[in-house]
Structure formats: structure tokens, C-alpha cells
């Protein structure tokens, strides 16, 4: 094994350790944590805007971007508390960034925390940041071949959310194929077909998250 | 400086060396090389399909994906020679992958080579793979905030191609804002507004590439 690989493993092990500490802390506080991963423009922020009217008061959002605080502002405009992490060069959020964010961002009084990762369907799949679950977000405008072409992101996710289905009349995109490929990569994964514009699928996705959170509480008793 | 950083720099230096060798080889053969970078589903392959009728016979394509050879098949169906690299875990192409691909894939008789990088608007921006230029590809369906949010990809690119503009009537996307943000990140960058569906902008983009290739030939005399 090369020295580079050994050092990378050491860095990753440290990340796992911080992620485990965060997970224990979130669980103790009764906060369920969802790590949203998807391409730039897959509709992660818009999905959260769509959910906002249903969850504001009980949820908060940590936003990850290379640059700008536009997503934080959008979430706040939708009525939820938000914190912006700028990774500058980094292609994914890591556990230490979340730990540092929580020194400034209060999560008291909530039971649901969304962490929107950097727009990238590859790298965020390899990092734990203290979440209970990862959710992969793919838009119909990206094309129906994406689950097959980015299998790692599907394999690490507990749910697969197809976004922007209101645009289907104008596109060639076979949602059934997407779901088949997702299920092949990750058998049993929950699939949701959504549009933040029409509201389609948002209640079902939220009900599923809440059921998972309830399961976790039951397990921890 | 940590040992990790030193080792990373050593790996990157080796990559630069291979990239420089490839660049010299391409130049000697009179082949102009374009490295296409963009998010998953930004329309890189569709852009090449749109260009195919104009460049087949003189161009070839190297496709980079984590998995599948779907893009290679699409390019071949459009009448161009293509080679598929599967990076498996890696979030970007590197120079050694291109060198290895060229052991199997002949580039004799062409004067234009497109290398379609892994779908990722972050990591491929940091790697040289022997190309003359990088071109950033962003679709209108990703949203008009993407150039501001992914400035590194803009800074390393010589051209910015907006794709899928035929879908503008169904979206909220301000293309003028995209161009302003791109120009702010990379003053003087060439901008093209395209649709592979209607053919809009494809001739202008190709004419611009050919003019760059001609400039390079003139410089190397």
C-alpha cells in the first residue's frame, strides 16, 4: 500500500470519527438529518423551497456551495433558517465543515435538518457528514441515463427523488427507466417523482422521511 | 507543508508532464483538442451529436464516464469514431487515462478531437489532460446561478456554451445573467447560446473552434 493511500485512509478515518460524533449528537437532540446529493441544477434547493411551507418551524437547512450565499437566501425567503458553507475549492462537504458550522448555527428546537451538499453527483457520495440518510436528487432534464451512469450515488442513498417532472412533456426522458436503473444499483431504495412547481410527490417524500425518523427514535429507545 | 500535500503535488506534477507530452504529440499531428466539462446531463454528448453532421470524417471523440458505454454508442450512431473510458470511482479524467486510451484508439486522419469529461462541474476543472482548450457546458435547465456558483470551471475555460435554449419558454432562466457571471469570472471568454434540437449556435461554436485551431497552427510555424 502506498503512503498516499495510507494518508488518505487516515484522513477518511478522521472524517468517520467526526461524522459518528455528529450522528450521536443529532440523535440525542432528536434531530433527523438528510444529506441531499445531486448534480448542479438538479433541483435540490427548489425541492427544499417546495417543502418549506410543510416543515418551517421544525426544520433548518445547511447549504453547501463552492461560492455564493444565494441558496441560503432562497431558503430564508421560503421561511426556514439556513446556514451557508462555502467550500471554495472542495467538491463535497465533509464532517468537519458541518461540526464547524454548528458552532455558529443553532439547531435547537428543530427535529429535521437538511444538508444540501455541493452540486456534484460523484464526490459527495463518498463522504459521511453525520447524516441519517443520503437522498439522491436527479432531474428529468438531466436525462434518464443518469442513475446507470452514476451508480455510486444511488448505492449510498436511501431514497431517490426525481425532480422537475412538470417538464416531461417537453423532453425525451423515460422515468420508468431511471427507476429500474436505481433499483438495480440499490434494491429496495424508495423512489419519489416530484415537481416543486406543481407540488407533486412532496407530501409522499416528506411522509417517508418522517416515517424513517420515527423508526430511528423507536430503535434508539 | 504536510506530507499529504507534498504527495498530491507530486501526483499533479506527473499529470502535468503527461499532459504536456500529449499536447506536443497532438500539435505535431495537427489535431486540435477540446476538453468539454459540465454537470451530468448538461448536454455535452447531445452537443457533440448536434455537431456530428458538420465534423464527421475529420473529428473523433473520447468519452469519460464512471460507468456504461452509452455515450460512445450515441456518438458512433451519430457517425463519429468514439472511445469510452470508464473511470469507475474517479470524478474526472486524467492525462494518464488519455495516454492509455490512445494506445487502443487511433487518431490518425483527424484534425479535431473532443474529450468529453466525466459529468462534474467541479473536479475536471483542476486537471490538464493534453487539451488545447477547456469548454464549459451549462444547460438552461440547471439554472442561471450556475456560473456564479462554479467559478473555477469558468476561469479555466476558453469558451462557455449554454445548451438546451429551446427549453427557455418553459423555464425561469436569465441567460444574460449567466453570461454576465461568466464574463466576471473569466473576462473575454467566448459565449455561445445553443440548442442541439434546433441547431441554434452550433455553426458559430464550430467556426470559433476552427479559428482557434488555425491560430494555434500559425503560432507553431
CSV table of C-alpha atoms in Angstrom, one decimal:
chain,number,residue,atom,x,y,z
A,1,UNK,CA,0.0,0.0,0.0
A,2,UNK,CA,1.4,3.4,-1.0
A,3,UNK,CA,2.0,6.2,1.5
A,4,UNK,CA,-0.6,8.3,-0.3
A,5,UNK,CA,-3.3,5.7,0.1
A,6,UNK,CA,-2.4,5.3,3.8
A,7,UNK,CA,-2.7,9.0,4.4
A,8,UNK,CA,-6.0,9.2,2.6
A,9,UNK,CA,-7.3,6.4,4.7
A,10,UNK,CA,-6.2,8.3,7.8
A,11,UNK,CA,-8.0,11.4,6.7
A,12,UNK,CA,-11.1,9.4,5.9
A,13,UNK,CA,-11.0,7.6,9.3
A,14,UNK,CA,-10.9,11.0,11.0
A,15,UNK,CA,-13.9,12.1,8.9
A,16,UNK,CA,-15.8,8.9,10.0
A,17,UNK,CA,-15.0,9.7,13.6
A,18,UNK,CA,-16.3,13.3,13.4
A,19,UNK,CA,-19.4,12.0,11.5
A,20,UNK,CA,-20.1,9.4,14.2
A,21,UNK,CA,-19.9,12.1,16.9
A,22,UNK,CA,-22.2,14.4,15.0
A,23,UNK,CA,-24.7,11.5,14.4
A,24,UNK,CA,-24.8,10.7,18.1
A,25,UNK,CA,-25.3,14.4,19.0
A,26,UNK,CA,-28.2,14.7,16.4
A,27,UNK,CA,-29.8,11.6,17.7
A,28,UNK,CA,-29.6,12.8,21.3
A,29,UNK,CA,-31.3,16.0,20.3
A,30,UNK,CA,-34.0,14.1,18.3
A,31,UNK,CA,-32.9,15.7,15.0
A,32,UNK,CA,-33.2,13.6,11.9
A,33,UNK,CA,-30.6,14.5,9.3
A,34,UNK,CA,-31.0,14.2,5.5
A,35,UNK,CA,-27.9,14.7,3.2
A,36,UNK,CA,-29.2,15.8,-0.3
A,37,UNK,CA,-26.8,14.9,-3.1
A,38,UNK,CA,-27.2,15.7,-6.8
A,39,UNK,CA,-25.8,17.5,-9.8
A,40,UNK,CA,-25.6,21.3,-10.1
A,41,UNK,CA,-29.1,22.4,-11.0
A,42,UNK,CA,-30.7,19.0,-10.2
A,43,UNK,CA,-33.3,20.9,-8.1
A,44,UNK,CA,-32.1,20.3,-4.5
A,45,UNK,CA,-32.7,23.9,-3.3
A,46,UNK,CA,-36.0,24.1,-5.2
A,47,UNK,CA,-37.1,20.8,-3.6
A,48,UNK,CA,-36.4,22.4,-0.2
A,49,UNK,CA,-38.3,25.5,-1.2
A,50,UNK,CA,-41.2,23.3,-2.2
A,51,UNK,CA,-41.1,21.5,1.2
A,52,UNK,CA,-40.7,24.8,3.2
A,53,UNK,CA,-44.4,25.5,3.8
A,54,UNK,CA,-44.8,22.0,5.2
A,55,UNK,CA,-41.8,22.0,7.5
A,56,UNK,CA,-40.9,25.5,8.5
A,57,UNK,CA,-40.9,25.9,12.3
A,58,UNK,CA,-39.5,22.3,12.7
A,59,UNK,CA,-36.7,22.2,10.1
A,60,UNK,CA,-33.5,24.0,9.2
A,61,UNK,CA,-31.1,23.8,6.3
A,62,UNK,CA,-27.3,23.8,5.9
A,63,UNK,CA,-26.3,24.8,2.4
A,64,UNK,CA,-23.0,23.7,0.7
A,65,UNK,CA,-21.7,25.6,-2.3
A,66,UNK,CA,-18.2,26.3,-3.7
A,67,UNK,CA,-19.2,30.0,-3.8
A,68,UNK,CA,-22.1,32.5,-3.1
A,69,UNK,CA,-24.8,32.5,-0.4
A,70,UNK,CA,-27.7,32.5,-2.9
A,71,UNK,CA,-29.1,29.2,-1.7
A,72,UNK,CA,-29.1,30.4,1.9
A,73,UNK,CA,-31.1,33.5,0.9
A,74,UNK,CA,-33.6,31.4,-1.1
A,75,UNK,CA,-34.2,29.1,1.8
A,76,UNK,CA,-34.6,32.0,4.2
A,77,UNK,CA,-37.0,33.7,1.8
A,78,UNK,CA,-39.0,30.5,1.9
A,79,UNK,CA,-39.3,30.9,5.6
A,80,UNK,CA,-36.7,28.5,7.0
A,81,UNK,CA,-33.5,29.1,9.0
A,82,UNK,CA,-30.4,28.4,6.9
A,83,UNK,CA,-26.6,28.5,7.1
A,84,UNK,CA,-24.2,28.7,4.2
A,85,UNK,CA,-21.0,26.8,3.9
A,86,UNK,CA,-18.6,27.9,1.1
A,87,UNK,CA,-16.2,25.1,0.3
A,88,UNK,CA,-14.2,27.4,-2.0
A,89,UNK,CA,-12.2,24.6,-3.8
A,90,UNK,CA,-13.7,21.5,-2.3
A,91,UNK,CA,-16.1,19.3,-4.4
A,92,UNK,CA,-18.0,18.0,-1.4
A,93,UNK,CA,-18.9,18.8,2.2
A,94,UNK,CA,-17.1,16.9,5.0
A,95,UNK,CA,-17.9,16.2,8.6
A,96,UNK,CA,-15.5,18.8,10.0
A,97,UNK,CA,-17.3,21.5,7.9
A,98,UNK,CA,-20.6,20.5,9.5
A,99,UNK,CA,-19.1,20.5,13.0
A,100,UNK,CA,-17.7,24.0,12.4
A,101,UNK,CA,-21.0,25.3,11.0
A,102,UNK,CA,-22.8,24.1,14.2
A,103,UNK,CA,-20.5,26.3,16.3
A,104,UNK,CA,-22.3,29.3,14.7
A,105,UNK,CA,-25.7,27.9,13.6
A,106,UNK,CA,-28.1,26.9,16.3
A,107,UNK,CA,-30.2,23.7,15.7
A,108,UNK,CA,-32.2,24.0,19.0
A,109,UNK,CA,-35.9,23.4,18.6
A,110,UNK,CA,-35.9,21.5,15.3
A,111,UNK,CA,-36.4,17.8,14.6
A,112,UNK,CA,-35.4,17.8,10.9
A,113,UNK,CA,-32.1,19.1,9.4
A,114,UNK,CA,-31.5,19.1,5.6
A,115,UNK,CA,-27.9,19.4,4.5
A,116,UNK,CA,-27.7,20.3,0.8
A,117,UNK,CA,-24.3,19.1,-0.5
A,118,UNK,CA,-22.2,20.8,-3.2
A,119,UNK,CA,-23.8,20.2,-6.6
A,120,UNK,CA,-21.9,17.1,-7.7
A,121,UNK,CA,-23.3,13.6,-8.4
A,122,UNK,CA,-19.9,11.9,-7.8
A,123,UNK,CA,-17.7,13.0,-4.8
A,124,UNK,CA,-20.3,13.7,-2.1
A,125,UNK,CA,-21.4,10.0,-2.3
A,126,UNK,CA,-18.0,9.0,-0.7
A,127,UNK,CA,-18.3,11.2,2.5
A,128,UNK,CA,-20.3,10.8,5.7
A,129,UNK,CA,-21.2,14.1,7.3
A,130,UNK,CA,-23.3,12.9,10.3
A,131,UNK,CA,-26.4,12.3,8.3
A,132,UNK,CA,-29.0,9.6,9.0
A,133,UNK,CA,-29.6,9.1,5.3
A,134,UNK,CA,-28.4,10.3,1.9
A,135,UNK,CA,-31.1,11.1,-0.7
A,136,UNK,CA,-30.1,11.3,-4.4
A,137,UNK,CA,-31.8,14.0,-6.4
A,138,UNK,CA,-31.9,13.7,-10.2
A,139,UNK,CA,-33.9,15.9,-12.5
A,140,UNK,CA,-35.7,14.7,-15.7
A,141,UNK,CA,-33.8,17.4,-17.6
A,142,UNK,CA,-30.5,15.6,-16.9
A,143,UNK,CA,-31.7,12.6,-18.9
A,144,UNK,CA,-32.9,9.1,-18.0
A,145,UNK,CA,-29.4,7.6,-18.3
A,146,UNK,CA,-28.0,9.3,-15.1
A,147,UNK,CA,-28.8,6.6,-12.5
A,148,UNK,CA,-27.0,4.0,-14.6
A,149,UNK,CA,-24.0,6.3,-15.2
A,150,UNK,CA,-23.6,7.4,-11.6
A,151,UNK,CA,-24.2,4.2,-9.7
A,152,UNK,CA,-22.2,5.0,-6.6
A,153,UNK,CA,-24.6,7.9,-5.7
A,154,UNK,CA,-27.5,5.5,-6.0
A,155,UNK,CA,-25.9,2.8,-3.9
A,156,UNK,CA,-25.2,5.0,-0.9
A,157,UNK,CA,-28.7,6.6,-0.9
A,158,UNK,CA,-31.9,5.5,0.9
A,159,UNK,CA,-34.2,7.4,-1.4
A,160,UNK,CA,-34.1,8.6,-5.0
A,161,UNK,CA,-36.0,11.8,-5.9
A,162,UNK,CA,-36.8,12.6,-9.5
A,163,UNK,CA,-37.4,16.3,-9.8
A,164,UNK,CA,-38.9,18.7,-12.4
A,165,UNK,CA,-41.4,16.2,-13.7
A,166,UNK,CA,-43.6,19.1,-14.8
A,167,UNK,CA,-41.1,19.5,-17.7
A,168,UNK,CA,-41.7,15.9,-19.0
A,169,UNK,CA,-44.0,17.0,-21.9
A,170,UNK,CA,-41.1,18.9,-23.4
A,171,UNK,CA,-38.4,16.3,-23.0
A,172,UNK,CA,-37.4,12.8,-24.0
A,173,UNK,CA,-37.0,11.2,-20.6
A,174,UNK,CA,-38.2,7.7,-19.5
A,175,UNK,CA,-38.8,8.0,-15.7
A,176,UNK,CA,-39.5,4.2,-15.6
A,177,UNK,CA,-36.0,3.5,-16.9
A,178,UNK,CA,-34.5,5.8,-14.3
A,179,UNK,CA,-36.3,3.9,-11.5
A,180,UNK,CA,-35.3,0.5,-13.0
A,181,UNK,CA,-31.6,1.5,-13.0
A,182,UNK,CA,-31.8,2.9,-9.5
A,183,UNK,CA,-33.4,-0.3,-8.2
A,184,UNK,CA,-30.7,-2.3,-10.0
A,185,UNK,CA,-28.0,-0.3,-8.2
A,186,UNK,CA,-29.7,-0.2,-4.9
A,187,UNK,CA,-32.5,-2.8,-4.5
A,188,UNK,CA,-35.3,-1.6,-2.2
A,189,UNK,CA,-34.5,2.2,-2.5
A,190,UNK,CA,-37.6,4.4,-2.1
A,191,UNK,CA,-38.4,6.4,-5.3
A,192,UNK,CA,-40.3,9.6,-5.5
A,193,UNK,CA,-41.5,11.5,-8.6
A,194,UNK,CA,-41.7,15.2,-7.8
A,195,UNK,CA,-42.3,18.7,-9.1
A,196,UNK,CA,-41.7,21.7,-6.8
A,197,UNK,CA,-43.7,23.7,-9.3
A,198,UNK,CA,-46.9,21.7,-9.0
A,199,UNK,CA,-46.3,20.2,-5.6
A,200,UNK,CA,-46.5,16.6,-7.0
A,201,UNK,CA,-44.8,14.0,-4.8
A,202,UNK,CA,-43.7,16.4,-2.0
A,203,UNK,CA,-46.2,15.1,0.7
A,204,UNK,CA,-45.2,11.5,-0.1
A,205,UNK,CA,-41.5,12.2,0.2
A,206,UNK,CA,-42.0,14.1,3.5
A,207,UNK,CA,-44.2,11.3,4.9
A,208,UNK,CA,-41.5,8.8,4.1
A,209,UNK,CA,-38.8,10.9,5.8
A,210,UNK,CA,-41.0,11.3,8.9
A,211,UNK,CA,-41.6,7.5,9.0
A,212,UNK,CA,-37.8,6.9,8.8
A,213,UNK,CA,-37.3,9.4,11.7
A,214,UNK,CA,-39.9,7.7,13.8
A,215,UNK,CA,-38.2,4.3,13.1
A,216,UNK,CA,-34.9,5.7,14.3
A,217,UNK,CA,-36.5,7.0,17.5
A,218,UNK,CA,-38.1,3.6,18.2
A,219,UNK,CA,-34.7,1.9,17.6
A,220,UNK,CA,-32.9,4.3,20.0
A,221,UNK,CA,-35.3,3.7,22.9
B,1,UNK,CA,3.6,21.7,4.3
B,2,UNK,CA,2.1,18.3,5.1
B,3,UNK,CA,3.3,15.0,3.6
B,4,UNK,CA,-0.2,14.6,2.1
B,5,UNK,CA,0.0,17.9,0.3
B,6,UNK,CA,3.5,17.1,-1.0
B,7,UNK,CA,2.4,13.8,-2.4
B,8,UNK,CA,-0.6,15.4,-4.0
B,9,UNK,CA,1.7,17.9,-5.7
B,10,UNK,CA,3.9,15.1,-6.9
B,11,UNK,CA,1.0,13.3,-8.4
B,12,UNK,CA,-0.3,16.5,-10.1
B,13,UNK,CA,3.2,17.3,-11.4
B,14,UNK,CA,3.4,13.8,-13.0
B,15,UNK,CA,-0.1,14.6,-14.6
B,16,UNK,CA,1.2,17.9,-16.0
B,17,UNK,CA,4.2,16.1,-17.5
B,18,UNK,CA,2.0,13.5,-19.3
B,19,UNK,CA,-0.4,16.3,-20.4
B,20,UNK,CA,2.5,18.3,-21.9
B,21,UNK,CA,3.7,15.2,-23.8
B,22,UNK,CA,0.2,14.6,-25.1
B,23,UNK,CA,-0.2,18.3,-26.1
B,24,UNK,CA,3.1,18.2,-28.1
B,25,UNK,CA,2.0,14.9,-29.8
B,26,UNK,CA,-1.4,16.3,-30.7
B,27,UNK,CA,0.2,19.5,-32.1
B,28,UNK,CA,2.7,17.5,-34.2
B,29,UNK,CA,-0.2,15.6,-35.7
B,30,UNK,CA,-2.2,18.8,-36.4
B,31,UNK,CA,-5.0,17.7,-34.0
B,32,UNK,CA,-6.9,20.4,-32.0
B,33,UNK,CA,-8.2,19.1,-28.7
B,34,UNK,CA,-11.2,20.3,-26.9
B,35,UNK,CA,-11.9,19.2,-23.3
B,36,UNK,CA,-15.7,19.5,-22.6
B,37,UNK,CA,-16.6,20.0,-18.9
B,38,UNK,CA,-20.0,20.3,-17.4
B,39,UNK,CA,-22.6,18.8,-14.9
B,40,UNK,CA,-24.2,15.4,-15.5
B,41,UNK,CA,-26.9,16.0,-18.1
B,42,UNK,CA,-25.7,19.4,-19.1
B,43,UNK,CA,-25.9,18.3,-22.7
B,44,UNK,CA,-22.2,17.6,-23.6
B,45,UNK,CA,-23.0,14.4,-25.6
B,46,UNK,CA,-26.0,15.9,-27.2
B,47,UNK,CA,-23.9,18.9,-28.3
B,48,UNK,CA,-21.5,16.5,-29.9
B,49,UNK,CA,-24.4,14.7,-31.6
B,50,UNK,CA,-25.5,18.1,-32.9
B,51,UNK,CA,-22.1,18.8,-34.3
B,52,UNK,CA,-21.6,15.4,-35.8
B,53,UNK,CA,-23.1,16.1,-39.3
B,54,UNK,CA,-20.7,19.0,-39.5
B,55,UNK,CA,-17.5,17.3,-38.4
B,56,UNK,CA,-17.7,13.6,-39.0
B,57,UNK,CA,-14.8,12.4,-41.2
B,58,UNK,CA,-12.4,14.9,-39.5
B,59,UNK,CA,-13.2,14.5,-35.8
B,60,UNK,CA,-13.3,11.8,-33.1
B,61,UNK,CA,-14.5,11.7,-29.5
B,62,UNK,CA,-13.1,10.2,-26.3
B,63,UNK,CA,-15.9,9.8,-23.7
B,64,UNK,CA,-15.3,9.8,-20.0
B,65,UNK,CA,-17.9,8.3,-17.6
B,66,UNK,CA,-17.9,6.5,-14.3
B,67,UNK,CA,-19.8,3.6,-15.8
B,68,UNK,CA,-21.6,2.4,-19.1
B,69,UNK,CA,-20.6,2.9,-22.7
B,70,UNK,CA,-23.8,4.6,-23.6
B,71,UNK,CA,-22.2,7.8,-24.8
B,72,UNK,CA,-19.7,6.0,-27.0
B,73,UNK,CA,-22.7,4.3,-28.7
B,74,UNK,CA,-24.5,7.5,-29.1
B,75,UNK,CA,-21.5,9.2,-30.8
B,76,UNK,CA,-21.0,6.2,-33.1
B,77,UNK,CA,-24.7,6.2,-34.0
B,78,UNK,CA,-24.2,9.9,-35.0
B,79,UNK,CA,-21.4,8.8,-37.4
B,80,UNK,CA,-18.2,9.6,-35.5
B,81,UNK,CA,-15.5,7.4,-34.1
B,82,UNK,CA,-15.5,7.2,-30.3
B,83,UNK,CA,-13.7,5.6,-27.4
B,84,UNK,CA,-15.1,5.1,-24.0
B,85,UNK,CA,-13.1,5.5,-20.8
B,86,UNK,CA,-14.8,4.2,-17.6
B,87,UNK,CA,-13.2,5.9,-14.6
B,88,UNK,CA,-15.1,3.6,-12.2
B,89,UNK,CA,-14.6,5.6,-9.0
B,90,UNK,CA,-12.8,8.7,-10.3
B,91,UNK,CA,-14.6,12.0,-10.6
B,92,UNK,CA,-12.5,13.3,-13.5
B,93,UNK,CA,-10.3,12.2,-16.4
B,94,UNK,CA,-6.6,12.5,-16.0
B,95,UNK,CA,-3.8,12.7,-18.5
B,96,UNK,CA,-2.6,9.1,-18.0
B,97,UNK,CA,-6.2,7.8,-18.9
B,98,UNK,CA,-6.0,9.7,-22.2
B,99,UNK,CA,-2.4,8.4,-22.9
B,100,UNK,CA,-3.7,4.8,-22.2
B,101,UNK,CA,-6.8,5.3,-24.4
B,102,UNK,CA,-4.6,6.4,-27.3
B,103,UNK,CA,-2.8,3.0,-27.2
B,104,UNK,CA,-6.0,1.4,-28.3
B,105,UNK,CA,-7.8,4.3,-30.1
B,106,UNK,CA,-6.3,5.5,-33.4
B,107,UNK,CA,-6.5,9.3,-34.0
B,108,UNK,CA,-4.9,9.2,-37.5
B,109,UNK,CA,-6.6,11.2,-40.2
B,110,UNK,CA,-8.4,13.6,-37.9
B,111,UNK,CA,-7.8,17.3,-37.1
B,112,UNK,CA,-10.2,17.7,-34.2
B,113,UNK,CA,-10.6,15.6,-31.0
B,114,UNK,CA,-13.3,16.2,-28.4
B,115,UNK,CA,-12.7,14.7,-25.0
B,116,UNK,CA,-16.0,14.7,-23.0
B,117,UNK,CA,-15.0,14.7,-19.3
B,118,UNK,CA,-16.9,12.9,-16.5
B,119,UNK,CA,-20.2,14.8,-15.7
B,120,UNK,CA,-19.0,17.1,-12.9
B,121,UNK,CA,-18.7,20.9,-12.9
B,122,UNK,CA,-16.1,20.9,-10.1
B,123,UNK,CA,-13.2,18.4,-10.3
B,124,UNK,CA,-12.4,18.2,-14.0
B,125,UNK,CA,-11.6,22.0,-13.9
B,126,UNK,CA,-8.4,21.1,-11.9
B,127,UNK,CA,-6.8,18.6,-14.3
B,128,UNK,CA,-5.0,19.0,-17.6
B,129,UNK,CA,-5.4,16.1,-20.0
B,130,UNK,CA,-3.4,17.4,-23.0
B,131,UNK,CA,-6.2,19.6,-24.3
B,132,UNK,CA,-5.7,22.9,-26.2
B,133,UNK,CA,-8.8,24.4,-24.5
B,134,UNK,CA,-11.4,23.6,-22.0
B,135,UNK,CA,-15.0,24.5,-22.8
B,136,UNK,CA,-17.6,24.8,-20.0
B,137,UNK,CA,-21.1,23.5,-20.9
B,138,UNK,CA,-24.1,24.6,-18.8
B,139,UNK,CA,-27.7,24.0,-19.7
B,140,UNK,CA,-30.5,26.5,-19.1
B,141,UNK,CA,-32.4,23.8,-17.1
B,142,UNK,CA,-29.6,23.9,-14.5
B,143,UNK,CA,-30.5,27.5,-13.6
B,144,UNK,CA,-28.9,30.9,-14.3
B,145,UNK,CA,-26.9,30.9,-11.0
B,146,UNK,CA,-24.5,28.1,-12.0
B,147,UNK,CA,-21.7,30.2,-13.5
B,148,UNK,CA,-21.6,32.3,-10.2
B,149,UNK,CA,-21.7,29.1,-8.1
B,150,UNK,CA,-19.0,27.2,-10.0
B,151,UNK,CA,-16.5,29.9,-10.8
B,152,UNK,CA,-13.4,27.7,-11.1
B,153,UNK,CA,-14.9,25.8,-14.1
B,154,UNK,CA,-15.5,29.2,-15.8
B,155,UNK,CA,-12.0,30.5,-15.0
B,156,UNK,CA,-10.2,27.6,-16.7
B,157,UNK,CA,-12.4,27.7,-19.8
B,158,UNK,CA,-11.8,29.4,-23.1
B,159,UNK,CA,-15.5,29.2,-24.1
B,160,UNK,CA,-18.8,28.9,-22.4
B,161,UNK,CA,-21.6,27.1,-24.1
B,162,UNK,CA,-25.2,27.4,-22.9
B,163,UNK,CA,-27.2,24.4,-24.1
B,164,UNK,CA,-30.9,23.5,-24.4
B,165,UNK,CA,-32.1,27.0,-25.1
B,166,UNK,CA,-35.1,25.5,-26.9
B,167,UNK,CA,-36.5,24.8,-23.4
B,168,UNK,CA,-36.3,28.5,-22.3
B,169,UNK,CA,-40.1,29.1,-22.8
B,170,UNK,CA,-40.8,26.6,-20.1
B,171,UNK,CA,-38.2,27.8,-17.5
B,172,UNK,CA,-37.2,30.7,-15.4
B,173,UNK,CA,-33.6,31.2,-16.6
B,174,UNK,CA,-31.9,34.5,-17.4
B,175,UNK,CA,-29.2,33.7,-20.0
B,176,UNK,CA,-28.0,37.3,-19.9
B,177,UNK,CA,-27.2,36.8,-16.2
B,178,UNK,CA,-25.3,33.6,-16.9
B,179,UNK,CA,-23.2,35.5,-19.4
B,180,UNK,CA,-22.5,38.4,-17.1
B,181,UNK,CA,-21.3,36.0,-14.3
B,182,UNK,CA,-19.2,34.0,-16.7
B,183,UNK,CA,-17.5,37.2,-18.0
B,184,UNK,CA,-16.9,38.3,-14.4
B,185,UNK,CA,-15.2,35.1,-13.6
B,186,UNK,CA,-13.3,34.9,-16.9
B,187,UNK,CA,-13.1,38.3,-18.8
B,188,UNK,CA,-13.1,37.8,-22.6
B,189,UNK,CA,-14.4,34.3,-22.6
B,190,UNK,CA,-16.3,33.4,-25.8
B,191,UNK,CA,-20.0,32.7,-25.1
B,192,UNK,CA,-22.3,30.6,-27.3
B,193,UNK,CA,-26.1,30.0,-26.9
B,194,UNK,CA,-27.0,26.7,-28.4
B,195,UNK,CA,-29.7,24.1,-28.9
B,196,UNK,CA,-28.8,20.7,-30.4
B,197,UNK,CA,-32.5,20.2,-31.1
B,198,UNK,CA,-32.9,23.3,-33.3
B,199,UNK,CA,-29.3,23.6,-34.3
B,200,UNK,CA,-29.0,27.2,-33.0
B,201,UNK,CA,-25.5,28.3,-32.3
B,202,UNK,CA,-23.7,25.2,-33.5
B,203,UNK,CA,-22.2,26.7,-36.6
B,204,UNK,CA,-20.9,29.7,-34.6
B,205,UNK,CA,-19.3,27.5,-31.9
B,206,UNK,CA,-17.7,25.3,-34.6
B,207,UNK,CA,-16.4,28.3,-36.5
B,208,UNK,CA,-14.9,29.7,-33.3
B,209,UNK,CA,-13.1,26.3,-32.6
B,210,UNK,CA,-11.7,26.2,-36.1
B,211,UNK,CA,-10.4,29.7,-35.8
B,212,UNK,CA,-8.7,28.8,-32.6
B,213,UNK,CA,-7.2,25.7,-34.2
B,214,UNK,CA,-5.9,27.9,-37.2
B,215,UNK,CA,-4.4,30.4,-34.7
B,216,UNK,CA,-2.5,27.5,-33.0
B,217,UNK,CA,-1.2,26.2,-36.3
B,218,UNK,CA,0.0,29.8,-37.2
B,219,UNK,CA,1.8,30.1,-33.8
B,220,UNK,CA,3.5,26.7,-34.2
B,221,UNK,CA,5.0,27.5,-37.6
